Short mmCIF file of C-alpha atoms and ligand atoms in Angstrom, two decimals:
data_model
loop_
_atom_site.label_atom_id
_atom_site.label_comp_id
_atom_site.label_asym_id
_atom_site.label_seq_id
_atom_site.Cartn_x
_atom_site.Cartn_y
_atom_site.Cartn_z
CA UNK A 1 -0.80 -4.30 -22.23
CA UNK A 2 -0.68 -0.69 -22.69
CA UNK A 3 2.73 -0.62 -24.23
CA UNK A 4 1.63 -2.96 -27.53
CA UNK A 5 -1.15 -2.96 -29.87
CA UNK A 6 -4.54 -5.12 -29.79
CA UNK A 7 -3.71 -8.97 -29.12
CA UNK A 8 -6.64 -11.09 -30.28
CA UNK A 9 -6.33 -15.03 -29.87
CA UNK A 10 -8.44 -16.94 -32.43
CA UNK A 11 -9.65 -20.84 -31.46
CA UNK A 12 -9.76 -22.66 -35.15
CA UNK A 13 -11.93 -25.37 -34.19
CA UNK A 14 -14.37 -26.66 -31.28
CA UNK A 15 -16.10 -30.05 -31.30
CA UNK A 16 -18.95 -29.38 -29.14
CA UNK A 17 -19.11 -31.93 -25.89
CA UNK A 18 -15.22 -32.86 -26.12
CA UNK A 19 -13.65 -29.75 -26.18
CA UNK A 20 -16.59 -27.23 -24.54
CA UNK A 21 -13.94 -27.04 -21.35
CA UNK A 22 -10.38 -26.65 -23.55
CA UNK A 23 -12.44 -23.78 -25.74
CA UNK A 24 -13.68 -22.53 -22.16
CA UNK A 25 -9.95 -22.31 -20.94
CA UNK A 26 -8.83 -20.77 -24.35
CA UNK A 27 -11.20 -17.86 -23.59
CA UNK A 28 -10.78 -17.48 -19.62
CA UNK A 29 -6.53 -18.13 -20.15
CA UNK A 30 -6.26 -15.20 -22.81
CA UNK A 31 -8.75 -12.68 -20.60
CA UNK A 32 -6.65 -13.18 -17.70
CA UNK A 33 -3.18 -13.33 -19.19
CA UNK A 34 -3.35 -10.20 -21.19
CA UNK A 35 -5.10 -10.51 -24.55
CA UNK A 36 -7.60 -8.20 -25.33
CA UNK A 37 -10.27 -10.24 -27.37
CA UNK A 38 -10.82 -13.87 -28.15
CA UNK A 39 -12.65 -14.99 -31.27
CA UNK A 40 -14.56 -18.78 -30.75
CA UNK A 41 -15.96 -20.65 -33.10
CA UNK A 42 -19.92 -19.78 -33.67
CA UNK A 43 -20.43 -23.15 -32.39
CA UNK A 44 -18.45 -22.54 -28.59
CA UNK A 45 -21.76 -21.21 -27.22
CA UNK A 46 -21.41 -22.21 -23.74
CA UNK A 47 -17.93 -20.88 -23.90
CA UNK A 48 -19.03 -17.34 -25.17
CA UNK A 49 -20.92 -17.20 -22.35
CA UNK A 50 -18.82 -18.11 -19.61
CA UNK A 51 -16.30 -15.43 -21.30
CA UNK A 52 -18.23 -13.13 -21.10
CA UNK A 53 -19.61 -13.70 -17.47
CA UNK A 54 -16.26 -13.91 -16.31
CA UNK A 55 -15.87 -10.44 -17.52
CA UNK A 56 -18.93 -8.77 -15.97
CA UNK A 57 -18.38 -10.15 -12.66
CA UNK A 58 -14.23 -10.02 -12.36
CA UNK A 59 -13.45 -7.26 -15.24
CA UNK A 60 -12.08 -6.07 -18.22
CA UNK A 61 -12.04 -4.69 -20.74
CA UNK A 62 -11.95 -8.00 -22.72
CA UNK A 63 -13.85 -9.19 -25.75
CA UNK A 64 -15.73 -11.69 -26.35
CA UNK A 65 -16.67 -12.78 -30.20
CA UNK A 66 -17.98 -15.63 -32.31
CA UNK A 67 -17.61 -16.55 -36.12
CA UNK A 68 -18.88 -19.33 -38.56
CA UNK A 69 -15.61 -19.14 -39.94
CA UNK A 70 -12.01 -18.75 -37.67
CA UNK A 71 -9.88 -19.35 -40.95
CA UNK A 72 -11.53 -16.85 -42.76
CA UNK A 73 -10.85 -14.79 -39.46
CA UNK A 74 -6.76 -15.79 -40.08
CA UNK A 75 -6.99 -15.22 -43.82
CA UNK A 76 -8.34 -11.58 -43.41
CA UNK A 77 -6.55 -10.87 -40.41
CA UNK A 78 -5.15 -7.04 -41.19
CA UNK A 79 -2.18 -7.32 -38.86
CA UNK A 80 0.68 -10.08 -38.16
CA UNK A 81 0.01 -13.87 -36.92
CA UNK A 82 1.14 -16.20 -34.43
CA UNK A 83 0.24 -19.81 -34.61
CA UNK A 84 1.42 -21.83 -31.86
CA UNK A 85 1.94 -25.29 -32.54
CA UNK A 86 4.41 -27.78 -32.05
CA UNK A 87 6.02 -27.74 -34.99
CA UNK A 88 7.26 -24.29 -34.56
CA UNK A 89 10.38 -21.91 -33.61
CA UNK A 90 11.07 -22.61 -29.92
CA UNK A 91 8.97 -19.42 -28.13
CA UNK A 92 12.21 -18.36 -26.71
CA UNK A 93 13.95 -17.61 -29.79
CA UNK A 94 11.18 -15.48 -31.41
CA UNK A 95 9.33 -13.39 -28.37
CA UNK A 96 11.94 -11.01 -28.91
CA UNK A 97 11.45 -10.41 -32.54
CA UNK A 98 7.30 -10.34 -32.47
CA UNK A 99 7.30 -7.99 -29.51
CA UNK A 100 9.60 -5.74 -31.16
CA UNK A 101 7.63 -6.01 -34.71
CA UNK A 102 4.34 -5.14 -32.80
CA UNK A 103 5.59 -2.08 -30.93
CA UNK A 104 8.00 -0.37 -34.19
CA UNK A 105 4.91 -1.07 -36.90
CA UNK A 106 1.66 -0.48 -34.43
CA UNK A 107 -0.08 -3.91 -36.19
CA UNK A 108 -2.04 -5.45 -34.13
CA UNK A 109 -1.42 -9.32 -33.36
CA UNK A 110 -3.67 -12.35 -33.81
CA UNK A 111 -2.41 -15.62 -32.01
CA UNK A 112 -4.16 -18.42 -33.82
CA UNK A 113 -4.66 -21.80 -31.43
CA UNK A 114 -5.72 -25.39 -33.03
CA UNK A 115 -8.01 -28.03 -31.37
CA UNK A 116 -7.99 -30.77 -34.02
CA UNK A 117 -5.86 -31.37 -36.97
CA UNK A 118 -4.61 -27.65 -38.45
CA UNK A 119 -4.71 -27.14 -42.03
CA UNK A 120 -1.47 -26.40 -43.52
CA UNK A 121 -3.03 -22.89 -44.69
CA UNK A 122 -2.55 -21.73 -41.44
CA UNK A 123 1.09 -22.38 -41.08
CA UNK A 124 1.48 -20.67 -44.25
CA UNK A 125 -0.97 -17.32 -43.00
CA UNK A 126 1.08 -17.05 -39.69
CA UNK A 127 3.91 -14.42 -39.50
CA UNK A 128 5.81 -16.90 -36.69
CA UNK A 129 4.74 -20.70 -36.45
CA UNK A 130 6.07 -21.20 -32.62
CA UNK A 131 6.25 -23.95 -30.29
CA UNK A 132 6.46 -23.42 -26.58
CA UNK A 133 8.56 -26.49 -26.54
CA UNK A 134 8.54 -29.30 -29.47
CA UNK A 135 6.49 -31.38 -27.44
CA UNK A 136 3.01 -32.14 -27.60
CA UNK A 137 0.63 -30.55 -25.19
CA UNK A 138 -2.38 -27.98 -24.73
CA UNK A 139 -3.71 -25.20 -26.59
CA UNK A 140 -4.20 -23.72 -23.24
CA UNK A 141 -0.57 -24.13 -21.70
CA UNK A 142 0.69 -22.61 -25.21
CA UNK A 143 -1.23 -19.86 -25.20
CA UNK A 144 -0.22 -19.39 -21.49
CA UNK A 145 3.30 -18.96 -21.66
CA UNK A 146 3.68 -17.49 -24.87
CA UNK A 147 1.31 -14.49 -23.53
CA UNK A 148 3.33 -14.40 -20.77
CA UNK A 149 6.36 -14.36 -22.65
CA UNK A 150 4.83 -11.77 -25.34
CA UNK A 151 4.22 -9.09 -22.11
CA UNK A 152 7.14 -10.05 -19.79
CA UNK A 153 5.13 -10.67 -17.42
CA UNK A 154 3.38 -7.20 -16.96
CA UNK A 155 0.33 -8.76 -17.59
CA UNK A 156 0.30 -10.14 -13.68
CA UNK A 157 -0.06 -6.86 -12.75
CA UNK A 158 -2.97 -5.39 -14.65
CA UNK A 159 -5.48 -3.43 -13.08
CA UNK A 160 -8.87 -4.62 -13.81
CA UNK A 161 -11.85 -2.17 -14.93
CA UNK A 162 -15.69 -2.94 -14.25
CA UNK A 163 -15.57 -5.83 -11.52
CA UNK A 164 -18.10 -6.21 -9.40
CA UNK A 165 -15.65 -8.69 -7.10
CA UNK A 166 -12.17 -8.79 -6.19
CA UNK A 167 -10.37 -11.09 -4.87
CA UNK A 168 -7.94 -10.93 -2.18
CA UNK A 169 -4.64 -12.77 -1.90
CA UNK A 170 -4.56 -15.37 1.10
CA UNK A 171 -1.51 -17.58 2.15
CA UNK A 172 -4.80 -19.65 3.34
CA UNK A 173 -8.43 -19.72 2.31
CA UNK A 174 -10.68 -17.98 0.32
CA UNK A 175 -11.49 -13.93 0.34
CA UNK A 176 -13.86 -11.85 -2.37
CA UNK A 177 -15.15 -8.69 -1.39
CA UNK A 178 -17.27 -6.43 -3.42
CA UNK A 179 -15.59 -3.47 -5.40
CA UNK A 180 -18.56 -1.47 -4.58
CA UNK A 181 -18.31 -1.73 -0.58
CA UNK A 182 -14.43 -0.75 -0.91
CA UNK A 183 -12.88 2.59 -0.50
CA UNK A 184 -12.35 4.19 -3.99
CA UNK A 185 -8.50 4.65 -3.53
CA UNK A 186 -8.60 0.90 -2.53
CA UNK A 187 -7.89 -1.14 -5.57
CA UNK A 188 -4.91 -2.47 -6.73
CA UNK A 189 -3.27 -1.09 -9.81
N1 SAM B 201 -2.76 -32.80 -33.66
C1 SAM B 201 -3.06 -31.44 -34.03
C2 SAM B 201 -2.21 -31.04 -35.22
O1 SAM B 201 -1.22 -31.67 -35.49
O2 SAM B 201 -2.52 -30.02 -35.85
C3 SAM B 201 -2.85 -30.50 -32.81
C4 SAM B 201 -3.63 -30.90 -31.58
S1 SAM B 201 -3.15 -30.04 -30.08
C5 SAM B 201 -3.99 -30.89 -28.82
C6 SAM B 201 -4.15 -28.58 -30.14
C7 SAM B 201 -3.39 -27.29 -30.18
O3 SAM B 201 -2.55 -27.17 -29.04
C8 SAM B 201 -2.47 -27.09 -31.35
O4 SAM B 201 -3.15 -26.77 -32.53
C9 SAM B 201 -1.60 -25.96 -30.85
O5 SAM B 201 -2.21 -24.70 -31.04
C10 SAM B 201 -1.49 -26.26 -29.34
N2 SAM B 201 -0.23 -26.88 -28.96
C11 SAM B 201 -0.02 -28.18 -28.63
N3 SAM B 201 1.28 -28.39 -28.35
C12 SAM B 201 1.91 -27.19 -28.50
C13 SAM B 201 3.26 -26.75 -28.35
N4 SAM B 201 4.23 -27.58 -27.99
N5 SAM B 201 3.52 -25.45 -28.59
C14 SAM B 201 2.56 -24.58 -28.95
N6 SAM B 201 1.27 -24.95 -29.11
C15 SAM B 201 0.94 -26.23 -28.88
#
């Protein structure tokens, strides 16, 4: 969002086959919830690439990036660090704190997301260690509310730049029209 600096969202791991639709979800959940840029493991090809055509046919600006090495990603990180995980400060009790952090020092963030096992390094990088709940769940519902959390939900709102499709909101069925056959004063902000 306009009002804080980059966010970034960093997938440690991906085992390709059992988690090609979680890493999928990691990408599509932080483009469409507010984070500027995802970074997937070099391995998440298929992922990558449904990122990225997500992008060109609904919008951005998002990126889209890959690396052989997402802890090295963490370690050099030149910013502050959320890791969610359940072993963390309850989201609720922190949002506060990190949003006003970003916005007073101008750093940008990096939220860090696990698949398998998480080295303890990575509890020890991150800034906040935060659990949306104690419980055990999905990198993808984490990410989801603590994004929506970390904007306030301003992030619903966002105007989207680039689309070639839009969809319209139905109480029933299904509507996409083309940006380029609508009126230029036409879309939503
Ligand atoms: N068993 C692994 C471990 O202990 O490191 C975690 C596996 S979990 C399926 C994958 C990821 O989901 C975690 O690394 C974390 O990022 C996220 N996650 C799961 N439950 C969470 C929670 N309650 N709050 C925040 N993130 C959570």
């Amino acid at each position: 969002m306009e009002h804080l600096p980059e966010v970034a969202v960093c997938r440690l791991g991906h085992r390709p086959g059992r988690d090609d639709r979680m890493t999928t979800h990691v990408g599509l959940t932080a483009r469409a919830l507010g984070a500027d840029r995802v970074v997937l493991p070099e391995n998440a090809t298929d992922a990558a690439r449904t990122a990225r055509d997500i992008t060109d046919r609904f919008g951005g600006p998002f990126a889209v990036e890959r690396t052989e090495s997402p802890r090295g990603v963490v370690r050099n990180w030149d910013g502050r660090v959320v890791h969610l995980t359940m072993y963390g400060l309850a989201v609720q009790d922190v949002e506060d704190e990190v949003r006003t952090t970003l916005v007073d020092d101008r750093e940008p963030l990096l939220i860090v997301v696990g698949a398998e096992k998480v080295p303890f390094e990575i509890y020890e990088a991150a800034d906040w260690n935060v659990g949306v709940t104690n419980q055990p769940h999905s990198e993808v519902a984490g990410l989801a509310v603590f994004l929506d959390r970390l904007f306030d939900g301003a992030e619903l709102d966002r105007a989207w730049e680039g689309a070639d499709r839009r969809v319209v909101p139905k109480s029933t069925g299904k509507e996409v029209v083309s940006v380029e056959d609508e009126p230029a004063d036409s879309t939503p902000t």
